[in-house]
Amino acid sequence: MIFKKRSEPLELVLYRLLNTRMDLSENDKKHFWTINKGYEGEVRSDIWLVNLTDDWLALHDLLLEYNQSTFQIDTLMIAYEKIHLLDVKNFEGDYVVQDDKWYNPAGVLQKNPLHQLERCETLLKKLLLELGYHFTIDSYLIFNNPEFHLYIPPIQPAIIFPTQLNRFLKKLNSGPVTLNKKHFQLTEQLEGLHKIESPYPKLPPYSFEKLKKGMTCRVCRTFLTDETLICKKCGCIEEAEAAILRSVNEFSLLFPDIKITTDRIHAWCGIIKSKKTIRRILAKNLDLIRHSRSSYYILKE
C-alpha cells in the first residue's frame, strides 16, 4: 500500500523551466542532469515496487530531521517488526570500488553510497527510538539501471544489482507481513515529520527582466512563434486558455513573490497580442484581489 506517493521535485521543475529560458552554466547543467537522472531512477523503482503485496506500507521521498541533521529517504517500507530502507541509485556505466572508494566511469572519485546509506539508517534508528519504536531496519542500495555495472565489489548484501531485483522482490513478498495499528501510527507520524525544503536558494540567479519571454510547447518545450499556438517542431496544438494558464503557473513557480497582473502575464506570454484576452482568462480562472492603487490575481486553491 502506497501511503505517501512521490511527486516530481520542485527543484527539478524549476531547473527545467530555467533551462528553457536562460543559458545555464556548465555546473548548473550538470546539476540539472544529476537531479533529473536521480528522479528517473526513483520513478523506475516505484514502478518496480507496484508488484509488492498490499501488506506493506510504503512512503516515498521522505525528508526527515533528527537532532538538527536532515536526511533523505527514497523509499521506506514498513511491515511486521521490520523496516526496509531503500536508497535508489540510477548509476550508469562501469563503476569501480578500490579500498572502499568508488570511482565513476571517468575515474572520478565519488561519495561512497554505502556510507550515505549507513548515515541515513543511523539517523532513522535514533528518530524511531525517540518516537518510541524499536523496529529492526534493513537497508539496501538499489541499482536499477540495466546499464550499470560495479567492478570488484566487496561482498555486500546491502547492494541489490539490476539482475537481482526480481529475486529481491520475491524475497520481500515471501516474508511474514502482519500490519497492525502500530504500523499505521508510525507511517502517519513519519509522513507528518516530512520536511519541505525550499529549492530556491539552490537555483542559479535569475530575474524576470533577463529570462526569455514567450510561450513554450507543452510537449517539446520549443518556443511558439505566433498566436495559433501550433508548434512548428512537433505539430502540437493547444487551446489558448490552457496554454496561457500553463504559462501563468510557470510564472508563479519561478516568481512566487511577484504578483500576477495582466501586464506581467501579457509580457511573459509574449505572443498573445490582446491584453483583453489575458485579462478575461485570468478573471475566469484566478481570484482577483482588488486594491485601490493596483489589483492582482492569485491562483485558486
mmCIF file of C-alpha atoms in Angstrom:
data_model
loop_
_atom_site.group_PDB
_atom_site.id
_atom_site.type_symbol
_atom_site.label_atom_id
_atom_site.label_comp_id
_atom_site.label_asym_id
_atom_site.label_seq_id
_atom_site.Cartn_x
_atom_site.Cartn_y
_atom_site.Cartn_z
ATOM 1 C CA MET A 1 0.000 0.000 0.000
ATOM 2 C CA ILE A 2 1.494 3.329 -1.067
ATOM 3 C CA PHE A 3 0.945 5.681 1.858
ATOM 4 C CA LYS A 4 2.970 8.616 0.520
ATOM 5 C CA LYS A 5 3.409 8.966 -3.227
ATOM 6 C CA ARG A 6 6.397 10.525 -4.923
ATOM 7 C CA SER A 7 5.977 13.841 -6.669
ATOM 8 C CA GLU A 8 8.362 15.470 -9.102
ATOM 9 C CA PRO A 9 10.829 17.591 -7.102
ATOM 10 C CA LEU A 10 10.113 21.311 -7.374
ATOM 11 C CA GLU A 11 13.828 21.933 -7.855
ATOM 12 C CA LEU A 12 13.753 19.749 -10.966
ATOM 13 C CA VAL A 13 10.635 21.522 -12.289
ATOM 14 C CA LEU A 14 12.269 24.921 -11.795
ATOM 15 C CA TYR A 15 15.532 23.870 -13.410
ATOM 16 C CA ARG A 16 13.604 22.586 -16.415
ATOM 17 C CA LEU A 17 11.857 25.948 -16.779
ATOM 18 C CA LEU A 18 15.104 27.880 -16.391
ATOM 19 C CA ASN A 19 16.909 25.635 -18.862
ATOM 20 C CA THR A 20 14.350 26.711 -21.477
ATOM 21 C CA ARG A 21 14.517 30.430 -20.731
ATOM 22 C CA MET A 22 18.203 31.092 -19.973
ATOM 23 C CA ASP A 23 21.689 29.774 -20.647
ATOM 24 C CA LEU A 24 22.675 27.628 -17.689
ATOM 25 C CA SER A 25 26.320 27.397 -16.700
ATOM 26 C CA GLU A 26 28.072 24.066 -17.186
ATOM 27 C CA ASN A 27 27.871 23.382 -13.434
ATOM 28 C CA ASP A 28 24.139 24.148 -13.404
ATOM 29 C CA LYS A 29 23.580 21.928 -16.449
ATOM 30 C CA LYS A 30 25.436 19.124 -14.676
ATOM 31 C CA HIS A 31 23.324 19.580 -11.543
ATOM 32 C CA PHE A 32 20.131 19.656 -13.614
ATOM 33 C CA TRP A 33 21.161 16.426 -15.338
ATOM 34 C CA THR A 34 22.013 14.799 -11.981
ATOM 35 C CA ILE A 35 18.701 15.557 -10.264
ATOM 36 C CA ASN A 36 16.762 14.562 -13.387
ATOM 37 C CA LYS A 37 18.688 11.285 -13.598
ATOM 38 C CA GLY A 38 18.057 10.609 -9.919
ATOM 39 C CA TYR A 39 14.334 11.228 -10.274
ATOM 40 C CA GLU A 40 14.133 8.887 -13.286
ATOM 41 C CA GLY A 41 15.715 6.133 -11.186
ATOM 42 C CA GLU A 42 13.302 6.729 -8.305
ATOM 43 C CA VAL A 43 10.294 6.548 -10.639
ATOM 44 C CA ARG A 44 11.643 3.311 -12.124
ATOM 45 C CA SER A 45 11.927 1.911 -8.603
ATOM 46 C CA ASP A 46 8.347 2.955 -7.782
ATOM 47 C CA ILE A 47 7.078 1.111 -10.867
ATOM 48 C CA TRP A 48 9.024 -1.983 -9.832
ATOM 49 C CA LEU A 49 7.503 -1.869 -6.327
ATOM 50 C CA VAL A 50 3.971 -1.907 -7.755
ATOM 51 C CA ASN A 51 4.390 -5.697 -7.719
ATOM 52 C CA LEU A 52 4.840 -5.689 -3.939
ATOM 53 C CA THR A 53 1.937 -7.113 -1.956
ATOM 54 C CA ASP A 54 -0.527 -4.696 -0.347
ATOM 55 C CA ASP A 55 0.597 -5.837 3.103
ATOM 56 C CA TRP A 56 3.411 -3.286 3.101
ATOM 57 C CA LEU A 57 3.143 0.406 3.912
ATOM 58 C CA ALA A 58 5.379 2.405 1.568
ATOM 59 C CA LEU A 59 6.456 6.022 1.977
ATOM 60 C CA HIS A 60 8.288 7.605 -0.952
ATOM 61 C CA ASP A 61 10.545 10.655 -0.859
ATOM 62 C CA LEU A 62 10.812 11.463 2.857
ATOM 63 C CA LEU A 63 12.929 14.341 4.145
ATOM 64 C CA LEU A 64 13.329 13.909 7.893
ATOM 65 C CA GLU A 65 15.339 15.560 10.634
ATOM 66 C CA TYR A 66 16.940 14.292 13.817
ATOM 67 C CA ASN A 67 18.993 16.450 16.161
ATOM 68 C CA GLN A 68 19.278 19.223 13.510
ATOM 69 C CA SER A 69 20.569 16.759 10.891
ATOM 70 C CA THR A 70 18.367 16.227 7.837
ATOM 71 C CA PHE A 71 18.346 13.007 5.862
ATOM 72 C CA GLN A 72 16.520 11.926 2.719
ATOM 73 C CA ILE A 73 14.863 8.530 2.242
ATOM 74 C CA ASP A 74 13.935 7.429 -1.267
ATOM 75 C CA THR A 75 11.559 4.689 -0.116
ATOM 76 C CA LEU A 76 10.650 3.374 3.340
ATOM 77 C CA MET A 77 8.633 0.160 3.653
ATOM 78 C CA ILE A 78 7.037 -0.777 6.959
ATOM 79 C CA ALA A 79 5.743 -4.221 7.890
ATOM 80 C CA TYR A 80 5.799 -6.787 10.686
ATOM 81 C CA GLU A 81 8.614 -5.871 13.116
ATOM 82 C CA LYS A 82 10.950 -4.698 10.407
ATOM 83 C CA ILE A 83 11.514 -1.625 8.233
ATOM 84 C CA HIS A 84 13.178 -1.714 4.831
ATOM 85 C CA LEU A 85 15.064 1.431 3.845
ATOM 86 C CA LEU A 86 15.736 1.661 0.100
ATOM 87 C CA ASP A 87 18.236 4.108 -1.365
ATOM 88 C CA VAL A 88 17.822 4.161 -5.155
ATOM 89 C CA LYS A 89 20.823 4.915 -7.361
ATOM 90 C CA ASN A 90 20.391 5.460 -11.094
ATOM 91 C CA PHE A 91 24.093 4.995 -11.831
ATOM 92 C CA GLU A 92 25.019 4.210 -15.418
ATOM 93 C CA GLY A 93 28.196 2.738 -16.824
ATOM 94 C CA ASP A 94 31.084 0.829 -15.252
ATOM 95 C CA TYR A 95 31.951 1.834 -11.681
ATOM 96 C CA VAL A 96 34.949 0.550 -9.732
ATOM 97 C CA VAL A 97 35.469 0.047 -5.993
ATOM 98 C CA GLN A 98 39.028 0.159 -4.689
ATOM 99 C CA ASP A 99 39.902 0.302 -0.985
ATOM 100 C CA ASP A 100 36.322 1.278 -0.124
ATOM 101 C CA LYS A 101 36.469 4.152 -2.615
ATOM 102 C CA TRP A 102 34.022 4.442 -5.520
ATOM 103 C CA TYR A 103 35.063 5.723 -8.950
ATOM 104 C CA ASN A 104 32.700 6.606 -11.795
ATOM 105 C CA PRO A 105 33.315 5.553 -15.436
ATOM 106 C CA ALA A 106 35.519 8.625 -15.921
ATOM 107 C CA GLY A 107 37.698 7.568 -12.979
ATOM 108 C CA VAL A 108 36.485 10.414 -10.754
ATOM 109 C CA LEU A 109 36.183 9.675 -7.031
ATOM 110 C CA GLN A 110 32.562 9.631 -5.840
ATOM 111 C CA LYS A 111 30.910 9.730 -2.446
ATOM 112 C CA ASN A 112 30.615 6.204 -1.126
ATOM 113 C CA PRO A 113 26.867 5.460 -1.292
ATOM 114 C CA LEU A 114 27.227 2.808 1.423
ATOM 115 C CA HIS A 115 28.463 5.471 3.830
ATOM 116 C CA GLN A 116 25.490 7.654 2.920
ATOM 117 C CA LEU A 117 23.156 4.702 3.490
ATOM 118 C CA GLU A 118 24.731 3.993 6.883
ATOM 119 C CA ARG A 119 24.276 7.639 7.951
ATOM 120 C CA CYS A 120 20.634 7.571 6.880
ATOM 121 C CA GLU A 121 19.965 4.328 8.760
ATOM 122 C CA THR A 122 21.660 5.635 11.911
ATOM 123 C CA LEU A 123 19.618 8.847 11.968
ATOM 124 C CA LEU A 124 16.381 6.990 11.217
ATOM 125 C CA LYS A 125 17.052 4.498 14.016
ATOM 126 C CA LYS A 126 17.610 7.332 16.508
ATOM 127 C CA LEU A 127 14.466 9.114 15.339
ATOM 128 C CA LEU A 128 12.373 5.943 15.708
ATOM 129 C CA LEU A 129 13.719 5.344 19.222
ATOM 130 C CA GLU A 130 12.814 8.911 20.133
ATOM 131 C CA LEU A 131 9.283 8.216 18.862
ATOM 132 C CA GLY A 132 9.140 5.039 20.951
ATOM 133 C CA TYR A 133 9.616 2.392 18.212
ATOM 134 C CA HIS A 134 12.096 -0.482 18.248
ATOM 135 C CA PHE A 135 11.846 -1.821 14.706
ATOM 136 C CA THR A 136 14.733 -3.616 13.045
ATOM 137 C CA ILE A 137 15.950 -1.703 9.978
ATOM 138 C CA ASP A 138 17.251 -3.458 6.872
ATOM 139 C CA SER A 139 18.882 -1.006 4.460
ATOM 140 C CA TYR A 140 19.617 -1.572 0.778
ATOM 141 C CA LEU A 141 21.235 0.249 -2.107
ATOM 142 C CA ILE A 142 19.033 -0.358 -5.138
ATOM 143 C CA PHE A 143 20.764 -0.088 -8.519
ATOM 144 C CA ASN A 144 18.010 -0.383 -11.129
ATOM 145 C CA ASN A 145 19.683 0.938 -14.280
ATOM 146 C CA PRO A 146 20.379 -2.058 -16.572
ATOM 147 C CA GLU A 147 23.412 -0.189 -17.945
ATOM 148 C CA PHE A 148 25.146 -0.196 -14.522
ATOM 149 C CA HIS A 149 27.993 -2.493 -13.539
ATOM 150 C CA LEU A 150 30.247 -2.479 -10.481
ATOM 151 C CA TYR A 151 33.737 -3.960 -10.740
ATOM 152 C CA ILE A 152 35.492 -5.647 -7.812
ATOM 153 C CA PRO A 153 32.674 -5.097 -5.323
ATOM 154 C CA PRO A 154 33.182 -6.366 -1.787
ATOM 155 C CA ILE A 155 30.742 -8.985 -0.543
ATOM 156 C CA GLN A 156 27.954 -6.618 0.420
ATOM 157 C CA PRO A 157 24.421 -7.970 0.906
ATOM 158 C CA ALA A 158 23.129 -4.397 1.229
ATOM 159 C CA ILE A 159 23.669 -3.870 -2.512
ATOM 160 C CA ILE A 160 20.933 -5.003 -4.900
ATOM 161 C CA PHE A 161 22.025 -5.066 -8.544
ATOM 162 C CA PRO A 162 19.659 -4.792 -11.544
ATOM 163 C CA THR A 163 19.841 -8.549 -12.177
ATOM 164 C CA GLN A 164 18.830 -9.226 -8.546
ATOM 165 C CA LEU A 165 15.738 -7.005 -8.424
ATOM 166 C CA ASN A 166 13.174 -9.695 -9.205
ATOM 167 C CA ARG A 167 14.668 -12.118 -6.668
ATOM 168 C CA PHE A 168 14.737 -9.350 -4.057
ATOM 169 C CA LEU A 169 11.074 -8.570 -4.685
ATOM 170 C CA LYS A 170 10.166 -12.264 -4.299
ATOM 171 C CA LYS A 171 12.085 -12.310 -1.020
ATOM 172 C CA LEU A 172 10.106 -9.341 0.263
ATOM 173 C CA ASN A 173 6.794 -10.865 -0.775
ATOM 174 C CA SER A 174 7.625 -14.219 0.837
ATOM 175 C CA GLY A 175 8.351 -12.795 4.283
ATOM 176 C CA PRO A 176 5.805 -12.687 7.134
ATOM 177 C CA VAL A 177 3.782 -9.493 6.990
ATOM 178 C CA THR A 178 1.230 -8.508 9.615
ATOM 179 C CA LEU A 179 0.118 -4.898 9.779
ATOM 180 C CA ASN A 180 -1.462 -3.518 12.898
ATOM 181 C CA LYS A 181 -2.367 -0.169 14.436
ATOM 182 C CA LYS A 182 1.247 0.478 15.419
ATOM 183 C CA HIS A 183 2.439 0.286 11.818
ATOM 184 C CA PHE A 184 -0.185 2.741 10.576
ATOM 185 C CA GLN A 185 0.557 5.052 13.513
ATOM 186 C CA LEU A 186 4.269 5.126 12.678
ATOM 187 C CA THR A 187 3.530 5.701 8.998
ATOM 188 C CA GLU A 188 1.318 8.699 9.814
ATOM 189 C CA GLN A 189 3.925 10.108 12.213
ATOM 190 C CA LEU A 190 6.725 9.877 9.650
ATOM 191 C CA GLU A 191 4.589 11.478 6.965
ATOM 192 C CA GLY A 192 3.780 14.283 9.416
ATOM 193 C CA LEU A 193 7.502 14.783 10.111
ATOM 194 C CA HIS A 194 8.307 15.107 6.391
ATOM 195 C CA LYS A 195 10.040 18.438 5.810
ATOM 196 C CA ILE A 196 9.560 20.573 2.724
ATOM 197 C CA GLU A 197 12.851 22.202 1.793
ATOM 198 C CA SER A 198 12.782 25.303 -0.384
ATOM 199 C CA PRO A 199 14.698 24.733 -3.639
ATOM 200 C CA TYR A 200 15.035 28.429 -4.468
ATOM 201 C CA PRO A 201 18.370 29.023 -2.674
ATOM 202 C CA LYS A 202 19.893 26.227 -4.813
ATOM 203 C CA LEU A 203 18.919 27.808 -8.133
ATOM 204 C CA PRO A 204 21.173 29.955 -10.313
ATOM 205 C CA PRO A 205 20.390 33.694 -10.092
ATOM 206 C CA TYR A 206 17.677 34.891 -12.487
ATOM 207 C CA SER A 207 15.211 37.739 -12.871
ATOM 208 C CA PHE A 208 12.004 38.474 -14.767
ATOM 209 C CA GLU A 209 13.800 41.004 -16.949
ATOM 210 C CA LYS A 210 16.571 38.608 -18.036
ATOM 211 C CA LEU A 211 14.578 35.430 -18.674
ATOM 212 C CA LYS A 212 13.423 34.791 -22.225
ATOM 213 C CA LYS A 213 9.733 35.633 -22.667
ATOM 214 C CA GLY A 214 7.243 33.634 -24.696
ATOM 215 C CA MET A 215 5.080 30.538 -24.583
ATOM 216 C CA THR A 216 6.522 27.069 -24.997
ATOM 217 C CA CYS A 217 5.097 23.881 -26.467
ATOM 218 C CA ARG A 218 3.645 21.652 -23.758
ATOM 219 C CA VAL A 219 5.236 18.593 -25.396
ATOM 220 C CA CYS A 220 8.712 19.511 -26.651
ATOM 221 C CA ARG A 221 9.128 22.887 -24.849
ATOM 222 C CA THR A 222 10.100 24.675 -28.082
ATOM 223 C CA PHE A 223 9.093 28.353 -28.082
ATOM 224 C CA LEU A 224 5.911 29.008 -30.066
ATOM 225 C CA THR A 225 6.109 31.694 -32.728
ATOM 226 C CA ASP A 226 2.557 33.006 -33.150
ATOM 227 C CA GLU A 227 -0.926 33.113 -31.662
ATOM 228 C CA THR A 228 -2.083 29.985 -33.464
ATOM 229 C CA LEU A 229 -0.156 28.072 -30.740
ATOM 230 C CA ILE A 230 0.879 25.408 -33.244
ATOM 231 C CA CYS A 231 4.355 24.059 -32.536
ATOM 232 C CA LYS A 232 6.437 24.165 -35.690
ATOM 233 C CA LYS A 233 8.736 21.457 -34.329
ATOM 234 C CA CYS A 234 6.341 18.692 -33.236
ATOM 235 C CA GLY A 235 2.976 19.921 -34.537
ATOM 236 C CA CYS A 236 1.337 20.004 -31.114
ATOM 237 C CA ILE A 237 -1.751 22.266 -30.851
ATOM 238 C CA GLU A 238 -3.035 23.711 -27.588
ATOM 239 C CA GLU A 239 -6.071 25.820 -26.766
ATOM 240 C CA ALA A 240 -5.213 29.428 -25.888
ATOM 241 C CA GLU A 241 -6.759 29.285 -22.433
ATOM 242 C CA ALA A 242 -4.879 26.120 -21.434
ATOM 243 C CA ALA A 243 -1.593 27.475 -22.811
ATOM 244 C CA ILE A 244 -1.960 30.823 -21.027
ATOM 245 C CA LEU A 245 -2.842 29.163 -17.719
ATOM 246 C CA ARG A 246 0.164 26.867 -18.067
ATOM 247 C CA SER A 247 2.332 29.949 -18.614
ATOM 248 C CA VAL A 248 0.773 31.591 -15.545
ATOM 249 C CA ASN A 249 1.639 28.513 -13.489
ATOM 250 C CA GLU A 250 5.240 28.611 -14.734
ATOM 251 C CA PHE A 251 5.439 32.310 -13.863
ATOM 252 C CA SER A 252 4.101 31.717 -10.342
ATOM 253 C CA LEU A 253 6.607 28.895 -9.755
ATOM 254 C CA LEU A 254 9.577 30.938 -10.930
ATOM 255 C CA PHE A 255 8.453 34.160 -9.203
ATOM 256 C CA PRO A 256 6.425 33.227 -6.105
ATOM 257 C CA ASP A 257 6.951 36.705 -4.619
ATOM 258 C CA ILE A 258 5.862 38.687 -7.695
ATOM 259 C CA LYS A 259 2.174 39.482 -8.058
ATOM 260 C CA ILE A 260 0.277 38.117 -11.057
ATOM 261 C CA THR A 261 -1.090 41.018 -13.106
ATOM 262 C CA THR A 262 -2.484 41.327 -16.607
ATOM 263 C CA ASP A 263 0.516 43.388 -17.737
ATOM 264 C CA ARG A 264 3.072 40.928 -16.370
ATOM 265 C CA ILE A 265 1.401 37.853 -17.858
ATOM 266 C CA HIS A 266 0.963 39.679 -21.175
ATOM 267 C CA ALA A 267 4.698 40.393 -21.190
ATOM 268 C CA TRP A 268 5.513 36.853 -20.022
ATOM 269 C CA CYS A 269 3.460 35.159 -22.754
ATOM 270 C CA GLY A 270 4.892 37.458 -25.421
ATOM 271 C CA ILE A 271 2.990 36.218 -28.473
ATOM 272 C CA ILE A 272 -0.559 36.923 -27.200
ATOM 273 C CA LYS A 273 -1.305 40.366 -28.615
ATOM 274 C CA SER A 274 -4.544 41.154 -26.777
ATOM 275 C CA LYS A 275 -4.348 42.157 -23.111
ATOM 276 C CA LYS A 276 -8.105 41.794 -23.064
ATOM 277 C CA THR A 277 -7.745 38.067 -23.764
ATOM 278 C CA ILE A 278 -5.221 37.715 -20.951
ATOM 279 C CA ARG A 279 -7.455 39.641 -18.526
ATOM 280 C CA ARG A 280 -10.515 37.562 -19.418
ATOM 281 C CA ILE A 281 -8.711 34.252 -18.839
ATOM 282 C CA LEU A 282 -7.167 35.436 -15.574
ATOM 283 C CA ALA A 283 -10.530 36.686 -14.297
ATOM 284 C CA LYS A 284 -12.199 33.401 -15.192
ATOM 285 C CA ASN A 285 -9.638 31.080 -13.610
ATOM 286 C CA LEU A 286 -7.926 33.034 -10.829
ATOM 287 C CA ASP A 287 -9.112 35.028 -7.834
ATOM 288 C CA LEU A 288 -8.930 38.803 -8.222
ATOM 289 C CA ILE A 289 -7.546 40.771 -5.263
ATOM 290 C CA ARG A 290 -8.659 44.390 -5.560
ATOM 291 C CA HIS A 291 -6.583 47.292 -4.217
ATOM 292 C CA SER A 292 -7.117 50.996 -4.547
ATOM 293 C CA ARG A 293 -3.895 51.536 -6.457
ATOM 294 C CA SER A 294 -3.470 48.203 -8.184
ATOM 295 C CA SER A 295 -5.173 44.831 -8.428
ATOM 296 C CA TYR A 296 -3.641 41.429 -8.916
ATOM 297 C CA TYR A 297 -4.619 37.776 -9.188
ATOM 298 C CA ILE A 298 -3.850 34.712 -7.076
ATOM 299 C CA LEU A 299 -4.128 31.064 -8.049
ATOM 300 C CA LYS A 300 -7.236 29.314 -6.749
ATOM 301 C CA GLU A 301 -6.604 26.634 -4.141
#
